[in-house]
Amino acid sequence: MKKIFTALIFTLLIASCSYAEFVELPAPNKTGGMPLNEAVTLRRTTREFTDATITQQELSDLLYVAAGVNRDNGLRVYPVGKGVHDIDVYVFNHEGIYKFDAPTHSLEVIAAGDYRQSTGKPTYAGRAAVNLVYVQDLKAWEGEGAPKERIEKWGFAHTGAIAQGAYLFAASKGWNAVVRGTFENEKIRRLLNLTNKQTITLVQSIGLRP
């Protein structure tokens, strides 16, 4: 009987490990906010942040504006080539590392703990409320028949569109933001357990102004 009970516990543990843990985000606000022309006027790159965090609602709204789903057919708020969504958005905040799942508007838990400083050497990376890591996944292009050089260009174009949405949201909230082409590539790859088909395109730090 003891052996059967032990085997059952082991089976349950294996089963639990096979499912990712998700954090459900609040429904994003899809109306209101600063007028677009004002946000565009205020959009800028600034590398200064306080240690203040943002709320789950604010994180939800930020991710929606940057990379959320805005149509019933699953398409996103940003444009993509050939309808291929090849950019994954990872969130580094004071609580942990998460992967944004746009279709369910939730966060897949990657690791618990504060790894913000692991995204880059600048000290502000560890203070910014959120560091968004953009990763192109070539698996999304399987079956499309597009040349690799074009796929890589699409990846950077898609990243730019997402980052601009995040910039505009930050501006509308009176926050600071900066995109970084220099980051701790190998350290981040290990933390995210990326494959050879995944490439980090940019990192973006966002947070409150001093």
PDB file of C-alpha atoms in Angstrom:
ATOM      1  CA  MET A   1       0.000   0.000   0.000  1.00  0.00           C
ATOM      2  CA  LYS A   2       2.846   2.364   0.863  1.00  0.00           C
ATOM      3  CA  LYS A   3       4.467   1.735  -2.518  1.00  0.00           C
ATOM      4  CA  ILE A   4       1.197   2.479  -4.308  1.00  0.00           C
ATOM      5  CA  PHE A   5       0.757   5.729  -2.335  1.00  0.00           C
ATOM      6  CA  THR A   6       4.358   6.797  -3.097  1.00  0.00           C
ATOM      7  CA  ALA A   7       3.889   6.029  -6.793  1.00  0.00           C
ATOM      8  CA  LEU A   8       0.670   8.057  -6.832  1.00  0.00           C
ATOM      9  CA  ILE A   9       2.346  11.078  -5.221  1.00  0.00           C
ATOM     10  CA  PHE A  10       5.213  10.845  -7.721  1.00  0.00           C
ATOM     11  CA  THR A  11       2.760  10.678 -10.620  1.00  0.00           C
ATOM     12  CA  LEU A  12       0.897  13.747  -9.336  1.00  0.00           C
ATOM     13  CA  LEU A  13       4.151  15.683  -8.981  1.00  0.00           C
ATOM     14  CA  ILE A  14       5.176  14.836 -12.541  1.00  0.00           C
ATOM     15  CA  ALA A  15       1.743  15.826 -13.812  1.00  0.00           C
ATOM     16  CA  SER A  16       1.850  19.157 -11.967  1.00  0.00           C
ATOM     17  CA  CYS A  17       5.265  19.960 -13.434  1.00  0.00           C
ATOM     18  CA  SER A  18       3.970  19.379 -16.963  1.00  0.00           C
ATOM     19  CA  TYR A  19       1.615  22.363 -16.720  1.00  0.00           C
ATOM     20  CA  ALA A  20       2.844  25.927 -16.698  1.00  0.00           C
ATOM     21  CA  GLU A  21       1.689  28.256 -13.942  1.00  0.00           C
ATOM     22  CA  PHE A  22      -0.182  31.333 -15.148  1.00  0.00           C
ATOM     23  CA  VAL A  23      -1.098  34.605 -13.466  1.00  0.00           C
ATOM     24  CA  GLU A  24      -4.344  36.096 -14.759  1.00  0.00           C
ATOM     25  CA  LEU A  25      -4.086  39.811 -15.448  1.00  0.00           C
ATOM     26  CA  PRO A  26      -6.963  42.235 -14.853  1.00  0.00           C
ATOM     27  CA  ALA A  27      -8.966  43.016 -17.978  1.00  0.00           C
ATOM     28  CA  PRO A  28      -7.212  45.873 -19.793  1.00  0.00           C
ATOM     29  CA  ASN A  29      -8.762  49.298 -20.083  1.00  0.00           C
ATOM     30  CA  LYS A  30      -9.639  49.793 -23.751  1.00  0.00           C
ATOM     31  CA  THR A  31     -11.112  53.269 -23.559  1.00  0.00           C
ATOM     32  CA  GLY A  32     -10.018  56.617 -22.183  1.00  0.00           C
ATOM     33  CA  GLY A  33      -6.465  57.663 -21.535  1.00  0.00           C
ATOM     34  CA  MET A  34      -4.433  60.522 -22.999  1.00  0.00           C
ATOM     35  CA  PRO A  35      -5.247  61.614 -26.574  1.00  0.00           C
ATOM     36  CA  LEU A  36      -2.859  60.057 -29.104  1.00  0.00           C
ATOM     37  CA  ASN A  37      -1.400  63.335 -30.357  1.00  0.00           C
ATOM     38  CA  GLU A  38      -0.489  64.358 -26.819  1.00  0.00           C
ATOM     39  CA  ALA A  39       1.166  61.005 -26.115  1.00  0.00           C
ATOM     40  CA  VAL A  40       3.167  61.246 -29.350  1.00  0.00           C
ATOM     41  CA  THR A  41       4.328  64.731 -28.397  1.00  0.00           C
ATOM     42  CA  LEU A  42       5.490  63.501 -24.973  1.00  0.00           C
ATOM     43  CA  ARG A  43       7.151  60.285 -26.223  1.00  0.00           C
ATOM     44  CA  ARG A  44      10.895  60.254 -25.557  1.00  0.00           C
ATOM     45  CA  THR A  45      13.785  58.132 -24.297  1.00  0.00           C
ATOM     46  CA  THR A  46      14.820  58.706 -20.680  1.00  0.00           C
ATOM     47  CA  ARG A  47      17.167  56.550 -18.600  1.00  0.00           C
ATOM     48  CA  GLU A  48      16.116  57.651 -15.114  1.00  0.00           C
ATOM     49  CA  PHE A  49      13.734  55.700 -12.903  1.00  0.00           C
ATOM     50  CA  THR A  50      12.581  55.541  -9.307  1.00  0.00           C
ATOM     51  CA  ASP A  51      12.298  52.277  -7.389  1.00  0.00           C
ATOM     52  CA  ALA A  52       8.488  52.516  -7.451  1.00  0.00           C
ATOM     53  CA  THR A  53       6.510  49.581  -8.830  1.00  0.00           C
ATOM     54  CA  ILE A  54       3.399  49.658 -11.010  1.00  0.00           C
ATOM     55  CA  THR A  55       0.075  47.980 -10.295  1.00  0.00           C
ATOM     56  CA  GLN A  56      -1.213  44.813 -11.954  1.00  0.00           C
ATOM     57  CA  GLN A  57      -3.833  46.932 -13.713  1.00  0.00           C
ATOM     58  CA  GLU A  58      -1.157  49.251 -15.087  1.00  0.00           C
ATOM     59  CA  LEU A  59       0.917  46.268 -16.226  1.00  0.00           C
ATOM     60  CA  SER A  60      -2.176  44.791 -17.869  1.00  0.00           C
ATOM     61  CA  ASP A  61      -2.886  48.028 -19.733  1.00  0.00           C
ATOM     62  CA  LEU A  62       0.765  48.400 -20.785  1.00  0.00           C
ATOM     63  CA  LEU A  63       0.929  44.884 -22.238  1.00  0.00           C
ATOM     64  CA  TYR A  64      -2.396  45.333 -24.013  1.00  0.00           C
ATOM     65  CA  VAL A  65      -1.303  48.547 -25.712  1.00  0.00           C
ATOM     66  CA  ALA A  66       2.078  47.058 -26.625  1.00  0.00           C
ATOM     67  CA  ALA A  67       1.165  43.539 -27.749  1.00  0.00           C
ATOM     68  CA  GLY A  68      -2.402  42.659 -26.831  1.00  0.00           C
ATOM     69  CA  VAL A  69      -5.188  41.083 -28.878  1.00  0.00           C
ATOM     70  CA  ASN A  70      -7.686  43.658 -30.159  1.00  0.00           C
ATOM     71  CA  ARG A  71      -9.854  41.556 -32.496  1.00  0.00           C
ATOM     72  CA  ASP A  72     -11.993  38.443 -32.203  1.00  0.00           C
ATOM     73  CA  ASN A  73      -9.782  36.627 -34.737  1.00  0.00           C
ATOM     74  CA  GLY A  74      -6.795  36.820 -32.397  1.00  0.00           C
ATOM     75  CA  LEU A  75      -4.835  39.488 -34.265  1.00  0.00           C
ATOM     76  CA  ARG A  76      -2.815  41.965 -32.235  1.00  0.00           C
ATOM     77  CA  VAL A  77      -2.648  45.717 -31.790  1.00  0.00           C
ATOM     78  CA  TYR A  78       0.585  45.921 -33.817  1.00  0.00           C
ATOM     79  CA  PRO A  79       1.078  45.105 -37.532  1.00  0.00           C
ATOM     80  CA  VAL A  80       2.913  41.947 -38.637  1.00  0.00           C
ATOM     81  CA  GLY A  81       4.236  40.602 -41.924  1.00  0.00           C
ATOM     82  CA  LYS A  82       2.197  37.746 -43.458  1.00  0.00           C
ATOM     83  CA  GLY A  83       0.084  37.587 -40.289  1.00  0.00           C
ATOM     84  CA  VAL A  84       2.895  35.898 -38.332  1.00  0.00           C
ATOM     85  CA  HIS A  85       3.206  36.843 -34.655  1.00  0.00           C
ATOM     86  CA  ASP A  86       6.815  35.860 -34.035  1.00  0.00           C
ATOM     87  CA  ILE A  87       7.670  38.104 -31.060  1.00  0.00           C
ATOM     88  CA  ASP A  88       7.275  36.881 -27.488  1.00  0.00           C
ATOM     89  CA  VAL A  89       7.226  39.506 -24.745  1.00  0.00           C
ATOM     90  CA  TYR A  90       8.878  38.586 -21.443  1.00  0.00           C
ATOM     91  CA  VAL A  91       8.281  40.671 -18.338  1.00  0.00           C
ATOM     92  CA  PHE A  92      10.976  41.195 -15.681  1.00  0.00           C
ATOM     93  CA  ASN A  93       9.646  42.954 -12.580  1.00  0.00           C
ATOM     94  CA  HIS A  94      10.303  42.959  -8.826  1.00  0.00           C
ATOM     95  CA  GLU A  95       8.319  39.740  -8.365  1.00  0.00           C
ATOM     96  CA  GLY A  96       9.676  37.535 -11.114  1.00  0.00           C
ATOM     97  CA  ILE A  97      10.029  36.717 -14.797  1.00  0.00           C
ATOM     98  CA  TYR A  98       6.936  36.102 -16.915  1.00  0.00           C
ATOM     99  CA  LYS A  99       6.003  35.421 -20.521  1.00  0.00           C
ATOM    100  CA  PHE A 100       3.023  37.420 -21.758  1.00  0.00           C
ATOM    101  CA  ASP A 101       0.344  35.213 -23.286  1.00  0.00           C
ATOM    102  CA  ALA A 102      -1.648  37.612 -25.444  1.00  0.00           C
ATOM    103  CA  PRO A 103      -4.581  35.318 -26.385  1.00  0.00           C
ATOM    104  CA  THR A 104      -5.470  34.734 -22.714  1.00  0.00           C
ATOM    105  CA  HIS A 105      -4.084  38.082 -21.504  1.00  0.00           C
ATOM    106  CA  SER A 106      -2.171  36.348 -18.740  1.00  0.00           C
ATOM    107  CA  LEU A 107       1.410  35.844 -17.572  1.00  0.00           C
ATOM    108  CA  GLU A 108       3.185  32.499 -17.685  1.00  0.00           C
ATOM    109  CA  VAL A 109       5.495  32.240 -14.679  1.00  0.00           C
ATOM    110  CA  ILE A 110       9.106  31.610 -15.697  1.00  0.00           C
ATOM    111  CA  ALA A 111      10.898  32.301 -12.407  1.00  0.00           C
ATOM    112  CA  ALA A 112      10.186  33.901  -9.044  1.00  0.00           C
ATOM    113  CA  GLY A 113      12.442  36.645  -7.729  1.00  0.00           C
ATOM    114  CA  ASP A 114      13.816  39.992  -8.833  1.00  0.00           C
ATOM    115  CA  TYR A 115      15.978  39.530 -11.955  1.00  0.00           C
ATOM    116  CA  ARG A 116      15.621  43.027 -13.390  1.00  0.00           C
ATOM    117  CA  GLN A 117      19.330  43.818 -13.098  1.00  0.00           C
ATOM    118  CA  SER A 118      20.091  40.627 -15.033  1.00  0.00           C
ATOM    119  CA  THR A 119      18.729  42.271 -18.179  1.00  0.00           C
ATOM    120  CA  GLY A 120      21.619  44.740 -18.433  1.00  0.00           C
ATOM    121  CA  LYS A 121      24.556  46.449 -16.783  1.00  0.00           C
ATOM    122  CA  PRO A 122      23.070  49.954 -16.398  1.00  0.00           C
ATOM    123  CA  THR A 123      21.980  50.398 -12.791  1.00  0.00           C
ATOM    124  CA  TYR A 124      18.653  51.813 -13.945  1.00  0.00           C
ATOM    125  CA  ALA A 125      17.713  48.368 -15.305  1.00  0.00           C
ATOM    126  CA  GLY A 126      17.389  47.172 -11.727  1.00  0.00           C
ATOM    127  CA  ARG A 127      15.251  50.166 -10.725  1.00  0.00           C
ATOM    128  CA  ALA A 128      12.823  50.320 -13.653  1.00  0.00           C
ATOM    129  CA  ALA A 129       9.430  48.925 -12.687  1.00  0.00           C
ATOM    130  CA  VAL A 130       9.420  46.666 -15.742  1.00  0.00           C
ATOM    131  CA  ASN A 131      11.985  45.414 -18.208  1.00  0.00           C
ATOM    132  CA  LEU A 132      10.344  44.006 -21.331  1.00  0.00           C
ATOM    133  CA  VAL A 133      12.478  41.518 -23.249  1.00  0.00           C
ATOM    134  CA  TYR A 134      11.451  40.969 -26.870  1.00  0.00           C
ATOM    135  CA  VAL A 135      12.283  37.587 -28.380  1.00  0.00           C
ATOM    136  CA  GLN A 136      11.782  36.503 -31.979  1.00  0.00           C
ATOM    137  CA  ASP A 137      10.845  32.832 -32.368  1.00  0.00           C
ATOM    138  CA  LEU A 138      11.636  31.433 -35.808  1.00  0.00           C
ATOM    139  CA  LYS A 139       9.300  28.496 -35.167  1.00  0.00           C
ATOM    140  CA  ALA A 140       6.405  30.869 -35.852  1.00  0.00           C
ATOM    141  CA  TRP A 141       7.572  31.043 -39.473  1.00  0.00           C
ATOM    142  CA  GLU A 142       7.669  27.307 -40.132  1.00  0.00           C
ATOM    143  CA  GLY A 143       5.795  26.478 -43.317  1.00  0.00           C
ATOM    144  CA  GLU A 144       5.813  30.070 -44.589  1.00  0.00           C
ATOM    145  CA  GLY A 145       8.737  29.563 -46.963  1.00  0.00           C
ATOM    146  CA  ALA A 146      10.177  33.035 -46.352  1.00  0.00           C
ATOM    147  CA  PRO A 147      13.977  33.478 -46.554  1.00  0.00           C
ATOM    148  CA  LYS A 148      15.737  33.769 -43.183  1.00  0.00           C
ATOM    149  CA  GLU A 149      17.114  37.236 -43.953  1.00  0.00           C
ATOM    150  CA  ARG A 150      13.593  38.572 -44.560  1.00  0.00           C
ATOM    151  CA  ILE A 151      12.268  36.826 -41.454  1.00  0.00           C
ATOM    152  CA  GLU A 152      14.927  38.474 -39.297  1.00  0.00           C
ATOM    153  CA  LYS A 153      14.034  41.890 -40.751  1.00  0.00           C
ATOM    154  CA  TRP A 154      10.366  41.272 -39.976  1.00  0.00           C
ATOM    155  CA  GLY A 155      11.339  40.392 -36.421  1.00  0.00           C
ATOM    156  CA  PHE A 156      13.006  43.744 -35.848  1.00  0.00           C
ATOM    157  CA  ALA A 157      10.116  45.563 -37.531  1.00  0.00           C
ATOM    158  CA  HIS A 158       7.610  43.789 -35.289  1.00  0.00           C
ATOM    159  CA  THR A 159       9.718  44.551 -32.220  1.00  0.00           C
ATOM    160  CA  GLY A 160       9.834  48.226 -33.139  1.00  0.00           C
ATOM    161  CA  ALA A 161       6.054  48.365 -33.462  1.00  0.00           C
ATOM    162  CA  ILE A 162       5.568  46.752 -30.049  1.00  0.00           C
ATOM    163  CA  ALA A 163       8.176  48.960 -28.389  1.00  0.00           C
ATOM    164  CA  GLN A 164       6.590  52.105 -29.830  1.00  0.00           C
ATOM    165  CA  GLY A 165       3.226  51.106 -28.376  1.00  0.00           C
ATOM    166  CA  ALA A 166       4.894  50.647 -24.986  1.00  0.00           C
ATOM    167  CA  TYR A 167       6.655  54.010 -25.378  1.00  0.00           C
ATOM    168  CA  LEU A 168       3.372  55.769 -26.095  1.00  0.00           C
ATOM    169  CA  PHE A 169       1.642  54.147 -23.145  1.00  0.00           C
ATOM    170  CA  ALA A 170       4.523  55.172 -20.870  1.00  0.00           C
ATOM    171  CA  ALA A 171       4.281  58.745 -22.166  1.00  0.00           C
ATOM    172  CA  SER A 172       0.540  58.795 -21.544  1.00  0.00           C
ATOM    173  CA  LYS A 173       1.142  57.748 -17.911  1.00  0.00           C
ATOM    174  CA  GLY A 174       3.941  60.246 -17.313  1.00  0.00           C
ATOM    175  CA  TRP A 175       6.505  57.427 -17.045  1.00  0.00           C
ATOM    176  CA  ASN A 176      10.016  57.133 -18.468  1.00  0.00           C
ATOM    177  CA  ALA A 177      11.134  54.519 -20.998  1.00  0.00           C
ATOM    178  CA  VAL A 178      14.186  53.466 -22.987  1.00  0.00           C
ATOM    179  CA  VAL A 179      14.929  50.690 -25.482  1.00  0.00           C
ATOM    180  CA  ARG A 180      18.281  48.955 -25.186  1.00  0.00           C
ATOM    181  CA  GLY A 181      20.147  47.193 -27.974  1.00  0.00           C
ATOM    182  CA  THR A 182      22.921  46.328 -25.525  1.00  0.00           C
ATOM    183  CA  PHE A 183      21.874  43.759 -22.932  1.00  0.00           C
ATOM    184  CA  GLU A 184      23.055  40.645 -21.086  1.00  0.00           C
ATOM    185  CA  ASN A 185      22.287  38.295 -23.976  1.00  0.00           C
ATOM    186  CA  GLU A 186      23.672  35.011 -22.609  1.00  0.00           C
ATOM    187  CA  LYS A 187      22.428  35.654 -19.079  1.00  0.00           C
ATOM    188  CA  ILE A 188      18.910  36.365 -20.327  1.00  0.00           C
ATOM    189  CA  ARG A 189      18.969  33.368 -22.652  1.00  0.00           C
ATOM    190  CA  ARG A 190      19.782  31.080 -19.720  1.00  0.00           C
ATOM    191  CA  LEU A 191      17.078  32.597 -17.538  1.00  0.00           C
ATOM    192  CA  LEU A 192      14.471  32.180 -20.271  1.00  0.00           C
ATOM    193  CA  ASN A 193      15.821  28.807 -21.439  1.00  0.00           C
ATOM    194  CA  LEU A 194      15.755  29.972 -25.053  1.00  0.00           C
ATOM    195  CA  THR A 195      16.391  27.624 -27.984  1.00  0.00           C
ATOM    196  CA  ASN A 196      18.620  28.191 -31.018  1.00  0.00           C
ATOM    197  CA  LYS A 197      15.505  29.295 -32.903  1.00  0.00           C
ATOM    198  CA  GLN A 198      14.901  32.197 -30.518  1.00  0.00           C
ATOM    199  CA  THR A 199      16.714  35.545 -30.670  1.00  0.00           C
ATOM    200  CA  ILE A 200      16.501  38.505 -28.290  1.00  0.00           C
ATOM    201  CA  THR A 201      15.854  41.571 -30.419  1.00  0.00           C
ATOM    202  CA  LEU A 202      15.555  44.390 -27.855  1.00  0.00           C
ATOM    203  CA  VAL A 203      15.063  45.120 -24.183  1.00  0.00           C
ATOM    204  CA  GLN A 204      12.895  48.009 -22.992  1.00  0.00           C
ATOM    205  CA  SER A 205      12.996  49.513 -19.496  1.00  0.00           C
ATOM    206  CA  ILE A 206       9.865  51.301 -18.288  1.00  0.00           C
ATOM    207  CA  GLY A 207       9.116  52.931 -14.967  1.00  0.00           C
ATOM    208  CA  LEU A 208       8.172  55.959 -12.949  1.00  0.00           C
ATOM    209  CA  ARG A 209      10.083  59.221 -13.147  1.00  0.00           C
ATOM    210  CA  PRO A 210      12.262  60.401 -10.237  1.00  0.00           C
TER     211      PRO A 210
END
